Each structure stands twice: as C-alpha cells, then as structure tokens.
Coordinates of C-alpha atoms in Angstrom, one line a residue:
X1 CA 0.0 0.4 0.1
X2 CA 1.2 3.4 -1.0
X3 CA 0.1 6.6 0.2
X4 CA 0.4 10.2 -0.2
X5 CA 2.1 12.2 2.5
X6 CA -0.7 14.7 3.6
X7 CA -3.1 11.7 3.7
X8 CA -0.7 10.2 6.1
X9 CA -0.6 12.8 8.2
X10 CA -4.1 13.3 8.9
X11 CA -4.3 9.8 9.0
X12 CA -1.5 9.4 11.5
X13 CA -2.8 12.4 13.7
X14 CA -6.0 10.7 14.0
X15 CA -4.3 7.5 15.9
X16 CA -4.3 7.6 19.8
X17 CA -1.7 4.7 20.8
X18 CA 1.1 3.6 19.7
X19 CA -0.5 0.1 18.9
X20 CA -3.2 1.8 16.3
X21 CA 0.0 3.8 14.9
X22 CA 2.0 0.5 14.7
X23 CA -0.7 -1.5 13.1
X24 CA -0.6 1.3 10.6
X25 CA 2.6 1.8 9.6
X26 CA 2.4 -2.4 8.7
X27 CA -0.1 -2.0 6.6
X28 CA 2.1 0.6 4.7
X29 CA 5.0 -1.2 1.6
X30 CA 5.9 2.1 1.6
X31 CA 7.1 5.4 3.4
X32 CA 9.6 8.5 2.3
X33 CA 11.4 9.4 5.6
X34 CA 9.5 12.7 6.1
X35 CA 6.6 9.9 6.9
X36 CA 8.7 7.7 9.0
X37 CA 9.8 11.2 11.0
X38 CA 6.4 12.0 11.3
X39 CA 5.0 8.2 12.4
X40 CA 8.2 9.0 15.0
X41 CA 7.1 12.3 15.9
X42 CA 3.5 11.0 16.8
X43 CA 4.5 7.8 18.4
X44 CA 6.2 10.4 21.0
X45 CA 3.4 12.5 21.0
X46 CA 1.1 10.0 22.7
X47 CA 3.2 8.2 24.6
X48 CA 5.8 10.7 27.0
X49 CA 3.8 13.2 29.4
X50 CA 5.5 14.5 32.4
X51 CA 6.7 11.7 33.9
X52 CA 8.4 10.5 30.5
X53 CA 7.4 7.5 28.1
X54 CA 4.5 5.7 29.8
X55 CA 5.1 1.8 28.4
X56 CA 9.2 2.2 27.2
X57 CA 9.1 -1.7 26.8
X58 CA 6.0 -1.9 24.3
X59 CA 7.7 0.6 22.2
X60 CA 11.4 0.5 22.6
X61 CA 11.3 -3.3 21.8
X62 CA 8.5 -3.4 19.3
X63 CA 9.4 -4.3 15.8
X64 CA 7.8 -1.7 13.9
X65 CA 9.7 0.8 15.9
X66 CA 13.1 -0.5 15.7
X67 CA 13.2 -1.1 11.8
X68 CA 12.0 2.8 12.5
X69 CA 15.3 3.4 14.0
X70 CA 17.5 0.7 11.7
X71 CA 16.4 2.9 8.7
X72 CA 17.5 6.5 10.4
X73 CA 20.5 5.0 12.1
X74 CA 21.9 3.7 8.6
X75 CA 20.4 6.2 6.2
X76 CA 21.0 9.1 7.9
X77 CA 23.0 10.5 4.7
X78 CA 20.1 9.9 2.6
X79 CA 17.5 11.7 4.7
X80 CA 16.0 15.1 3.8
X81 CA 16.5 17.2 6.5
X82 CA 13.2 17.5 7.6
X83 CA 13.5 13.8 7.8
X84 CA 16.8 14.2 9.7
X85 CA 15.6 17.2 12.3
X86 CA 12.7 15.6 12.8
X87 CA 13.5 12.4 13.7
X88 CA 16.1 14.3 15.6
X89 CA 13.8 15.9 17.7
X90 CA 10.7 12.9 18.4
X91 CA 14.1 10.2 19.6
X92 CA 14.8 13.1 22.2
X93 CA 11.5 13.6 23.7
X94 CA 11.6 9.2 23.2
X95 CA 14.4 9.8 25.8
X96 CA 16.2 7.4 23.5
X97 CA 20.2 6.9 24.8
X98 CA 21.8 10.5 23.5
X99 CA 25.4 8.3 23.7
X100 CA 24.1 5.5 21.4
X101 CA 24.7 5.0 17.7
X102 CA 21.4 5.8 16.3
X103 CA 22.0 9.4 18.0
X104 CA 25.6 9.7 17.4
X105 CA 24.9 9.1 13.4
X106 CA 21.9 11.6 13.2
X107 CA 23.3 14.2 15.3
X108 CA 26.9 14.0 13.2
X109 CA 24.7 14.1 9.7
X110 CA 23.2 17.2 11.2
X111 CA 26.8 18.4 12.2
X112 CA 28.3 17.7 8.2
X113 CA 25.2 19.4 6.7
X114 CA 25.7 22.5 9.0
X115 CA 29.1 23.1 8.1
X116 CA 28.1 22.8 5.0
X117 CA 25.5 25.6 4.8
X118 CA 23.0 23.0 3.8
X119 CA 20.1 24.1 6.6
X120 CA 17.9 26.6 6.0
X121 CA 16.2 28.8 8.9
X122 CA 13.4 26.2 9.6
X123 CA 15.8 23.7 9.7
X124 CA 18.5 26.0 11.7
X125 CA 15.7 26.1 14.7
X126 CA 15.6 23.0 14.2
X127 CA 18.9 21.8 15.0
X128 CA 19.3 24.2 18.0
X129 CA 15.6 22.9 19.7
X130 CA 17.4 19.3 19.7
X131 CA 20.7 20.8 20.9
X132 CA 19.7 22.8 23.5
X133 CA 17.4 19.4 24.7
X134 CA 20.1 17.5 24.8
X135 CA 23.1 19.2 25.5
X136 CA 22.0 21.9 27.3
X137 CA 23.7 25.5 26.7
X138 CA 27.4 24.4 26.9
X139 CA 26.8 22.7 23.3
X140 CA 29.5 24.1 20.9
X141 CA 27.4 23.7 17.5
X142 CA 24.8 26.2 18.8
X143 CA 26.7 29.4 18.9
X144 CA 27.5 28.2 15.0
X145 CA 24.1 28.0 14.6
X146 CA 23.8 31.5 15.8
X147 CA 26.1 32.8 13.8
X148 CA 24.5 31.1 10.0
X149 CA 21.3 32.6 11.5
X150 CA 22.7 36.1 11.4
X151 CA 23.7 35.8 7.4
X152 CA 19.3 34.7 6.9
X153 CA 16.6 37.1 5.7
X154 CA 15.1 37.9 9.5
X155 CA 12.0 39.5 7.7
X156 CA 10.8 36.3 6.5
X157 CA 11.1 34.8 9.9
X158 CA 7.7 33.0 11.7
X159 CA 7.3 33.4 15.3
X160 CA 8.2 30.0 15.8
X161 CA 11.6 30.6 14.3
X162 CA 11.9 34.5 16.1
X163 CA 11.3 32.5 19.3
X164 CA 13.6 29.7 18.9
X165 CA 16.0 32.1 18.1
X166 CA 15.9 34.1 21.5
X167 CA 16.1 31.0 23.1
X168 CA 19.2 30.0 21.3
X169 CA 20.9 33.8 22.0
X170 CA 19.8 33.2 25.8
X171 CA 22.5 30.6 26.2
X172 CA 25.2 32.1 23.6
X173 CA 25.4 35.5 24.3
X174 CA 25.8 35.5 27.7
X175 CA 27.7 38.7 28.8
X176 CA 29.3 41.1 26.4
X177 CA 27.5 42.3 23.0
X178 CA 28.5 40.3 21.1
X179 CA 25.3 38.9 19.1
X180 CA 23.4 42.6 20.1
X181 CA 23.2 43.8 16.0
X182 CA 21.8 40.9 16.4
X183 CA 19.2 41.2 18.6
X184 CA 18.3 44.4 17.6
X185 CA 17.2 43.5 14.2
X186 CA 15.0 40.0 16.3
X187 CA 13.9 43.0 19.0
X188 CA 12.3 45.2 15.4
X189 CA 10.8 41.9 13.9
X190 CA 9.8 40.7 16.8
X191 CA 7.6 44.2 17.5
X192 CA 5.5 43.8 14.4
X193 CA 4.4 40.2 15.1
X194 CA 3.5 40.8 19.0
X195 CA 0.1 40.4 18.4
X196 CA 1.1 36.6 16.6
X197 CA 2.2 35.0 19.5
X198 CA 1.2 32.9 21.3
X199 CA 1.0 32.4 25.5
X200 CA 4.1 30.3 25.0
X201 CA 5.8 32.6 23.0
X202 CA 5.2 35.8 25.1
X203 CA 6.6 34.2 27.6
X204 CA 9.8 32.6 26.3
X205 CA 10.7 35.8 24.9
X206 CA 10.0 38.4 27.8
X207 CA 12.2 36.0 29.8
X208 CA 15.1 35.7 27.4
X209 CA 14.3 39.6 27.4
X210 CA 15.4 39.2 30.8
X211 CA 18.1 36.8 30.8
X212 CA 19.7 39.1 27.4
X213 CA 19.7 42.7 29.5
X214 CA 17.4 44.1 26.9
X215 CA 16.2 47.3 28.6
X216 CA 16.9 49.5 25.2
X217 CA 13.8 47.3 23.6
X218 CA 11.5 49.2 25.5
X219 CA 8.6 49.4 22.5
X220 CA 8.7 45.5 22.4
X221 CA 8.5 45.4 25.9
X222 CA 5.7 47.3 26.5
X223 CA 3.9 45.9 23.7
X224 CA 4.7 42.2 24.6
X225 CA 3.3 43.0 28.8
X226 CA 0.0 44.6 27.1
X227 CA -0.6 42.1 24.8
X228 CA 0.2 39.2 28.1
X229 CA -2.8 40.8 29.3
X230 CA -5.3 38.7 27.0
X231 CA -3.7 35.3 27.5
X232 CA -3.4 36.0 31.7
X233 CA -5.8 32.8 32.0
X234 CA -4.1 30.6 29.5
X235 CA -0.7 30.9 30.4
X236 CA 0.8 27.5 32.7
X237 CA 2.4 28.4 36.4
X238 CA 5.8 28.4 34.4
X239 CA 4.9 31.2 31.9
X240 CA 3.5 33.3 33.9
X241 CA 6.0 33.5 36.3
X242 CA 8.3 34.7 33.4
X243 CA 5.9 36.9 32.3
X244 CA 5.6 38.6 36.2
X245 CA 9.5 38.4 36.6
X246 CA 10.3 40.8 33.1
X247 CA 6.9 43.1 35.1
X248 CA 9.2 43.4 38.0
X249 CA 13.0 43.3 35.7
X250 CA 12.0 47.1 33.7
X251 CA 9.8 48.2 35.8
X252 CA 6.5 48.1 33.9
X253 CA 3.2 48.5 35.4
X254 CA -0.2 47.5 33.3
X255 CA -3.5 48.7 35.0
X256 CA -4.9 45.8 32.8
X257 CA -2.8 42.9 33.4
X258 CA -3.6 44.1 37.4
X259 CA -7.6 43.5 36.3
X260 CA -7.1 40.6 34.4
X261 CA -5.3 39.2 37.3
X262 CA -8.2 40.3 39.8
X263 CA -10.8 38.6 37.6
X264 CA -7.6 35.5 36.8
X265 CA -6.5 34.9 40.7
X266 CA -9.6 34.5 42.9
X267 CA -11.2 31.9 40.2
X268 CA -8.0 29.8 39.8
X269 CA -6.3 30.3 43.6
X270 CA -6.9 26.7 44.6
X271 CA -5.2 25.2 41.3
X272 CA -2.7 27.3 41.2
X273 CA 1.2 26.6 41.8
X274 CA 1.9 27.8 45.2
X275 CA 5.3 29.4 43.1
X276 CA 2.9 31.0 40.6
X277 CA 1.2 32.6 43.6
X278 CA 4.3 33.6 45.2
X279 CA 5.7 35.5 42.7
X280 CA 2.1 37.0 41.6
X281 CA 2.3 38.5 46.1
X282 CA 5.5 39.2 45.0
X283 CA 4.8 41.1 42.4
X284 CA 2.0 43.3 44.2
X285 CA 4.1 43.9 46.5
X286 CA 7.0 45.4 44.7
X287 CA 4.8 47.6 43.0
X288 CA 3.0 48.8 45.8
X289 CA 0.1 47.2 44.6
X290 CA -2.7 46.1 47.2
X291 CA -5.3 44.0 45.1
X292 CA -8.5 43.4 48.0
X293 CA -9.6 40.3 44.8
X294 CA -6.1 38.7 44.9
X295 CA -5.1 39.4 48.6
X296 CA -8.3 37.8 49.6
X297 CA -8.2 34.8 47.3
X298 CA -4.5 34.4 49.2
X299 CA -5.7 34.1 52.4
X300 CA -8.2 31.8 51.8
X301 CA -5.7 29.5 49.7
X302 CA -3.1 29.6 52.4
X303 CA -5.5 28.6 55.0
X304 CA -6.9 25.8 52.4
X305 CA -2.9 25.0 51.4
X306 CA -0.2 26.4 53.7
X307 CA 0.5 22.4 55.0
X308 CA 2.0 21.5 51.4
X309 CA 4.0 25.0 51.1
X310 CA 8.0 25.4 51.2
X311 CA 9.3 28.2 53.9
X312 CA 10.2 30.5 51.2
X313 CA 6.4 29.9 49.5
X314 CA 4.9 30.8 53.2
X315 CA 6.6 33.9 53.7
X316 CA 5.9 34.9 49.8
X317 CA 1.6 34.2 50.6
X318 CA 2.0 36.6 54.0
X319 CA 4.9 39.0 53.4
X320 CA 2.8 41.6 51.1
X321 CA -0.1 41.5 53.1
X322 CA 1.9 43.2 56.4
X323 CA 4.2 45.3 53.7
X324 CA 1.1 46.7 52.0
X325 CA -1.0 46.9 55.7
X326 CA -3.8 44.8 54.6
X327 CA -5.6 42.5 56.5
X328 CA -8.4 40.4 54.3
X329 CA -12.0 39.3 55.8
X330 CA -9.7 36.0 57.1
X331 CA -7.3 37.6 59.3
X332 CA -8.2 35.8 62.3
X333 CA -8.2 32.2 60.4
X334 CA -4.7 33.1 57.9
X335 CA -2.9 34.3 61.1
X336 CA -3.9 31.1 63.0
X337 CA -2.8 29.3 60.4
X338 CA -0.1 30.6 60.5
X339 CA 0.6 30.2 63.8
X340 CA -0.1 26.6 63.0
X341 CA 2.5 25.9 60.4
X342 CA 5.2 28.3 62.3
X343 CA 4.7 25.9 65.2
X344 CA 5.6 22.9 63.4
X345 CA 8.0 24.0 60.9
X346 CA 9.7 26.6 62.9
X347 CA 13.3 25.3 62.3
X348 CA 12.7 24.8 59.0
X349 CA 13.1 28.3 57.7
X350 CA 15.7 30.7 57.0
X351 CA 16.6 33.0 59.7
X352 CA 16.4 35.9 58.0
X353 CA 13.0 34.3 56.0
X354 CA 11.4 33.7 59.2
X355 CA 12.3 37.8 60.9
X356 CA 11.3 39.1 57.6
X357 CA 7.8 36.6 57.9
X358 CA 7.6 37.9 61.4
X359 CA 8.5 41.7 61.1
X360 CA 5.7 42.3 58.1
X361 CA 2.7 40.6 61.1
X362 CA 3.8 43.2 63.6
X363 CA 3.4 46.2 60.7
X364 CA -0.4 44.8 61.0
X365 CA -0.8 44.8 64.4
X366 CA -0.5 40.3 64.8
X367 CA 2.0 39.9 67.1
X368 CA 4.2 36.6 67.4
X369 CA 4.9 37.0 71.0
X370 CA 5.0 33.2 71.3
X371 CA 7.7 33.4 69.1
X372 CA 9.7 36.4 69.8
X373 CA 11.8 34.9 72.6
X374 CA 13.4 32.7 70.1
X375 CA 14.0 35.5 67.8
X376 CA 15.4 37.4 70.8
X377 CA 18.0 34.5 71.6
X378 CA 21.6 34.9 71.3
X379 CA 21.2 31.2 69.6
X380 CA 18.9 32.4 66.6
X381 CA 21.1 35.7 66.7
X382 CA 24.4 34.3 65.7
X383 CA 22.1 31.9 63.3
X384 CA 21.7 35.4 61.3
X385 CA 24.6 36.9 62.0
X386 CA 26.4 33.7 60.0
X387 CA 23.6 33.9 57.0
X388 CA 24.9 36.7 54.1
X389 CA 24.8 39.7 54.3
X390 CA 24.6 39.5 58.2
X391 CA 23.5 42.1 60.7
X392 CA 23.0 44.7 57.8
X393 CA 20.8 47.4 58.3
X394 CA 17.5 45.5 56.9
X395 CA 18.1 43.1 59.8
X396 CA 18.9 45.6 62.4
X397 CA 16.3 48.1 61.4
X398 CA 13.3 45.2 61.4
X399 CA 14.8 43.7 64.9
X400 CA 14.4 46.6 66.5
X401 CA 11.1 47.7 65.4
X402 CA 9.9 44.0 66.9
X403 CA 11.7 45.3 70.2
X404 CA 10.6 48.5 69.9
X405 CA 6.6 46.8 69.1
X406 CA 6.9 44.5 72.4
X407 CA 7.9 47.6 74.2
X408 CA 5.0 49.6 73.3
X409 CA 2.2 47.6 72.4
X410 CA 2.4 43.7 74.0
X411 CA 2.9 45.0 77.6
X412 CA 2.4 41.4 78.6
X413 CA 5.7 40.2 76.8
X414 CA 8.0 38.7 79.9
X415 CA 10.3 36.7 77.6
X416 CA 13.8 38.4 76.3
X417 CA 13.9 41.5 74.8
X418 CA 17.0 42.2 72.1
X419 CA 20.3 43.5 73.6
X420 CA 21.3 47.4 73.1
X421 CA 24.4 46.0 70.8
X422 CA 21.7 44.9 68.3
X423 CA 19.6 48.2 68.2
X424 CA 20.0 50.5 65.6
X425 CA 19.8 54.2 66.1
X426 CA 17.8 55.3 63.7
X427 CA 14.9 53.2 61.2
X428 CA 15.5 52.5 57.7
X429 CA 12.8 53.4 56.0
X430 CA 13.4 52.4 52.5
X431 CA 9.7 53.1 50.3
X432 CA 9.0 56.3 52.6
X433 CA 11.6 58.5 51.2
X434 CA 10.2 61.6 51.8
X435 CA 8.6 63.9 49.4
X436 CA 11.2 67.4 49.4
X437 CA 9.0 69.3 46.8
X438 CA 5.7 68.2 49.6
X439 CA 7.8 69.5 52.3
X440 CA 8.8 72.6 51.5
X441 CA 5.8 73.6 50.3
X442 CA 4.4 72.5 53.8
X443 CA 7.1 74.3 55.5
X444 CA 6.9 77.3 53.4
X445 CA 3.0 76.9 54.7
X446 CA 3.7 77.1 58.4
X447 CA 6.2 79.7 57.7
X448 CA 3.2 81.8 56.1
X449 CA 1.2 80.3 59.3
X450 CA 3.5 81.0 62.3
X451 CA 5.8 83.7 61.0
X452 CA 8.7 82.7 61.8
X453 CA 11.0 79.9 61.6
X454 CA 12.0 78.9 65.2
X455 CA 8.5 77.7 65.8
X456 CA 8.9 74.6 63.7
X457 CA 11.7 71.8 63.3
X458 CA 12.1 69.8 60.0
X459 CA 13.1 65.6 59.9
X460 CA 14.1 65.6 63.4
X461 CA 16.0 62.5 64.7
X462 CA 13.9 61.7 68.0
X463 CA 15.5 59.2 71.1
X464 CA 12.8 56.5 69.7
X465 CA 14.6 55.1 66.2
X466 CA 12.3 57.2 64.4
X467 CA 12.0 60.5 62.1
X468 CA 9.7 63.1 62.5
X469 CA 8.9 64.9 59.6
X470 CA 8.3 68.3 60.6
X471 CA 7.8 68.7 65.2
X472 CA 6.2 71.8 66.5
X473 CA 5.9 71.8 70.1
X474 CA 3.5 73.3 72.6
X475 CA 3.8 74.2 75.9
X476 CA 0.7 73.4 78.8
X477 CA -1.2 76.1 78.0
X478 CA -0.9 75.6 74.1
X479 CA 1.4 78.3 73.2
X480 CA 3.7 77.1 70.3
X481 CA 7.0 77.2 71.4
X482 CA 10.6 77.5 69.4
X483 CA 11.6 74.5 68.4
X484 CA 14.9 74.7 70.3
X485 CA 13.2 74.9 73.5
X486 CA 13.2 71.6 75.8
X487 CA 11.8 72.8 78.7
X488 CA 7.9 73.3 79.9
X489 CA 7.2 71.4 76.8
X490 CA 3.9 69.9 76.8
X491 CA 2.7 68.1 73.8
X492 CA 4.6 67.6 71.2
X493 CA 2.9 67.6 67.3
X494 CA 4.6 65.2 64.2
X495 CA 3.2 66.3 61.1
X496 CA 3.7 63.6 58.8
X497 CA 4.5 64.7 55.2
X498 CA 3.0 61.8 53.6
X499 CA 3.8 61.6 49.1
X500 CA 3.2 58.8 46.7
X501 CA 5.9 56.8 48.4
X502 CA 4.1 56.4 51.1
X503 CA 0.9 54.9 50.2
X504 CA 0.0 51.8 48.6
X505 CA -0.7 52.9 44.3
X506 CA -3.7 54.5 43.3
X507 CA -4.9 54.0 46.9
X508 CA -5.3 56.1 50.1
X509 CA -3.8 53.5 51.9
X510 CA -0.6 53.7 53.8
X511 CA 2.0 51.2 53.7
X512 CA 3.0 49.2 56.9
X513 CA 6.0 50.8 57.7
X514 CA 4.2 53.9 57.8
X515 CA 1.1 52.8 59.8
X516 CA 3.5 50.9 62.7
X517 CA 5.5 54.1 62.8
X518 CA 2.2 56.6 63.1
X519 CA 1.2 53.8 66.5
X520 CA 4.6 54.0 67.7
X521 CA 4.6 58.3 67.7
X522 CA 0.8 57.9 68.9
X523 CA 2.7 55.5 72.0
X524 CA 5.5 57.5 72.7
X525 CA 3.7 60.9 73.3
X526 CA 2.9 62.3 69.6
X527 CA 0.5 63.8 68.6
X528 CA 0.3 62.8 65.4
X529 CA -1.0 64.9 62.1
X530 CA -1.2 63.3 58.8
X531 CA -0.6 65.2 55.7
X532 CA -1.4 63.5 52.7
X533 CA -0.5 64.4 49.4
X534 CA -3.7 64.1 48.0
X535 CA -5.3 66.8 50.5
X536 CA -2.6 69.6 49.0
X537 CA -1.6 68.9 45.4
X538 CA -5.0 71.2 44.6
X539 CA -3.9 74.3 46.7
X540 CA -2.8 76.6 44.7
X541 CA -1.0 79.5 47.2
X542 CA 0.6 79.7 49.9
X543 CA -2.4 81.5 52.2
X544 CA -4.7 78.4 51.3
X545 CA -1.6 76.1 52.1
X546 CA -1.8 77.8 55.8
X547 CA -5.7 77.9 56.4
X548 CA -4.9 74.1 55.2
X549 CA -2.5 74.1 58.1
X550 CA -4.3 75.5 60.3
X551 CA -7.5 73.9 60.6
X552 CA -5.3 70.3 60.2
X553 CA -3.2 71.3 62.8
X554 CA -4.8 73.3 65.6
X555 CA -8.3 72.6 64.8
X556 CA -9.4 74.9 67.1
X557 CA -6.9 77.8 67.9
X558 CA -3.2 78.5 68.6
X559 CA -0.9 80.8 70.0
X560 CA 2.4 81.7 70.2
X561 CA 5.2 81.4 72.2
X562 CA 7.3 84.7 73.3

C-alpha cells in the first residue's frame, strides 16, 4: 500500500495509541523519510507525558519501531533535512540514549550539513532546539547555528523561528554584546508580530529579554506586556512567572494586567501552583499594588493549603499583607493558620526569611509573641549573623522594630529583650523616602502661618529610632514654643508629610511601615497629624496651604510663645 504524504499525516494524527500507529505502519509497504519521522513524532506525542515514556517496553522493543530506527541510523546521509531533524526531535522526546549509535549518527549528519551551509532557517531552528534539549547551554554547535542565523533574512522568519533564536541567544550571548546587532534586528521584527504570539511564545520572549538584559527594547517590552494581558487565563504557571519577572525586571506596570489578575486569581487560587501565587504576591508587593480581590483569594488559598508549602512560599504569601498594610476578611483564620504552621516548622525556616515574616506581621498588629523569645535569643541572632549579608541595616532595623513593638504594644510580654548592641539608632525606611518638594510646600505654609521659622523643626531624629518630618512643640497652655526649646514642653506634634511613595498605588492606604510608625509615635506621646499628598496637591497658593494647615494641626486655635 502506498499513500500520499498529506493523507498519511492526517490519518496518523487521528490515531491515539502507539499500538494503533504501529498497526497502521505495518499496512504500508513504502514510506518517505518525512512520513517515517512524522510517525516517530506522533508516537512521542501519544506515549510521552510529564513523567517520561508511559510504556517503554511496548514502544522501544516493538519491531516496527526498531525498523524505523534502523532506517534512520544506517541511511542518515540519504535523509531529507526535514526527515533527519524531525526524527532527531522525536527520538530526544522518547528519551533515546544520547550516547547510542542511532543518536550519534543523526547528530553527526546534522553537524556535517550545518558545516556545509545546507540548512534552512527552519532546519537551523529545529537543530538548535534538539541541541538545547540534548546537550544544554554548553553545546558548541549552538554558537555555530546562531552565526548562520545572522546571515539569513530575518524579516521572513515565522514566530516559532523568532522564538527559537531568542532561546539560542539566551544561552550563547551571555555577557557582552557579541550578538547585539542580531538582537536589535530580532527585537524590531518581533515588535511587528507581537499580536501573533501565543501564550508560550510571549512568555519565552519576555524571559529571554530579561536574561539578555534588553533594557533598551522598551517598545517591544511594552507591547509584550500589554499583549500578555489577554493570555493570563491560558499561561501555565511557569509561563506566568516568566511574565511577572519581566514586569518586575523592566519596572513595568499595566493597570489592565492587574485587573486581569484580579479576575483570574480568585477563580483559580485552589488549582494554582504556590510558586506562581508567590510570584503574583511579589509583583503586587514590589509594585505596591493593593488588590483586595487577589489578596483575599490568596488568604483563602493559604488557609486551605499552607501545610504543603515550602517555607519560602509561606513567606511569599504572607509578607505582602504586612508590607501593604492589609488584613483580609479572613485575617483571624489566616494568622491562626500561620501560627500553626510556624509551631510545626519553625526550625525549617532560614533565619532571614523568618525575621522578614514575623516583622511583616507586627506591621499590621499581628503580634508573634510566642516566637519572639526565640528571635531574641543569642542562638538565633548568631544564625542571622552567619547568613549573608549578616546583621546589615535592614536586619537590625527589623529586629529593633520588633523590640519596640513588644515594648510599646505588648506590655504583657515577659520574655527576653533585644540586647542594645543589636539595636539601630535610626530606622531604615526604604519605601518612605521623604517627598522633598511636598515637604518644602508644607514648610512654606507653616512659615506663613506661624510667622517665624523658629517655631517648627524638620526631619527631626527622635530618641525612639524614628525620624519626624516636622515637629511642633507646645507648652501646657497651648503656646507654640521655639523648636529648640526643651523645657516646659507639654505636647509634641509630629506632622507626617506623606507623598505618594508612602501609600499603595492609586490608594489612600498607607504602607505597613508608615502605619506602624504612626502607632508608635502616638504611643510615645506624640500627637500625629497626617498631611497626605492627595489633600494638598490642589492647593494653589501659600495662603490656602496655611489655612489648610491651621485646620489640620490647630483645629481649634493656636497661640505663639514669646
């Protein structure tokens, strides 16, 4: 029996088991090499899953399969490029021993044709894909393939070929700009075909752009990030992680991307891999995006499945709640579950991960008093010091803030305290950099109101680790005192000039580190007055600012001291 190739492939693709395929092949007397390689590919599709070959003996020992392999091994020089390279890809997928004479024969033939320049762009990509799968990044032939690709007409490449070249460049370009010219051309061509890219291709290209440090390819990155929105329900977990990492690396944020996540995550939280969820939370945390639909769903996922998470995943789920100062409706169950997990797996956590986790809890008034004796113990502090980068400023800030929280907010705590040598003199507040322009406007308004600059001080370091944006002192009768005066101070007003960086994005919700600062300043005796950017941005002149500050800081009246 002889059959047309197109009919053969159509019939082949309708078969769903290797037995059906082998029976079909037995009925044919003649097959071209492309038909034979197509048969191998179909066998690999139906017989290989995530765990490997389902029925090794039934496939590898089958007489038809062995006859196909014999033909490819001993007639490799007679094969068409398509037949040769399709067979190689199928045999790799079927886990045929890379050291076997069959594989050696096919690879040798592929190398010879590469050396002679006989391979088309499609052939080069197929060979490159096989080599990446078989030998990994260290394969010398990959660089040879990329060099050949530079000579081809890039404008005629298909999306699959574009993606394959990105993957090869990812492992051959490394550091330096050896292939930057090719990359520039590739980035330009890819920009024109973004709308044609599948979820997998979109993810691969974004990942390659990150690995290849393509920070100048802004139009392409922007287009890919926007295009990724429609693929969110269809990305695999690993693909979505690649996309999120690209958003983070390139500093990109799309409101419609967040909205798509808000639709997808609540529906899928119980089937999503915890590593994917952790990356989504990292994205929200670093971009300061407080998405209640996402956070509420993640809380439910944690309550349900936290026992199966790694320690890093546990931290990845929980820390953003503290950073962005949000307690979900299920907060009671969420932190009860966290406490249970910590009791059973406390010793499994890396010291720094554990400190980050417990510090994030106190930001939102969830006090881990049962674990603080261990945190303040000399043994744990030695572990922290031994873990690079040791007791740096971030670690000592977190330890000191835990200590201050226990002192001010947990008077019932009777365990060990943090020794003075581990305490920092002033807190490091990375997100809360002072908005200098906003501070200047407020100071100008205060000067207009109080008439003299001596009546307030700015960026005041307190004895309690915090820095106050503006401090105003009053005596017992309510007179405003000169800022330098230390006697007869009855009230201290801490004016917090809050720019955008102290809030979650597009929100009036303060970040966790700002919320705890206000609580502590109040407990330390300050009257805290918040001046948020969204209340004063529209004030056009100094007089209006002064009127606003009068109502805000001195709601009843004020008097100046001598």
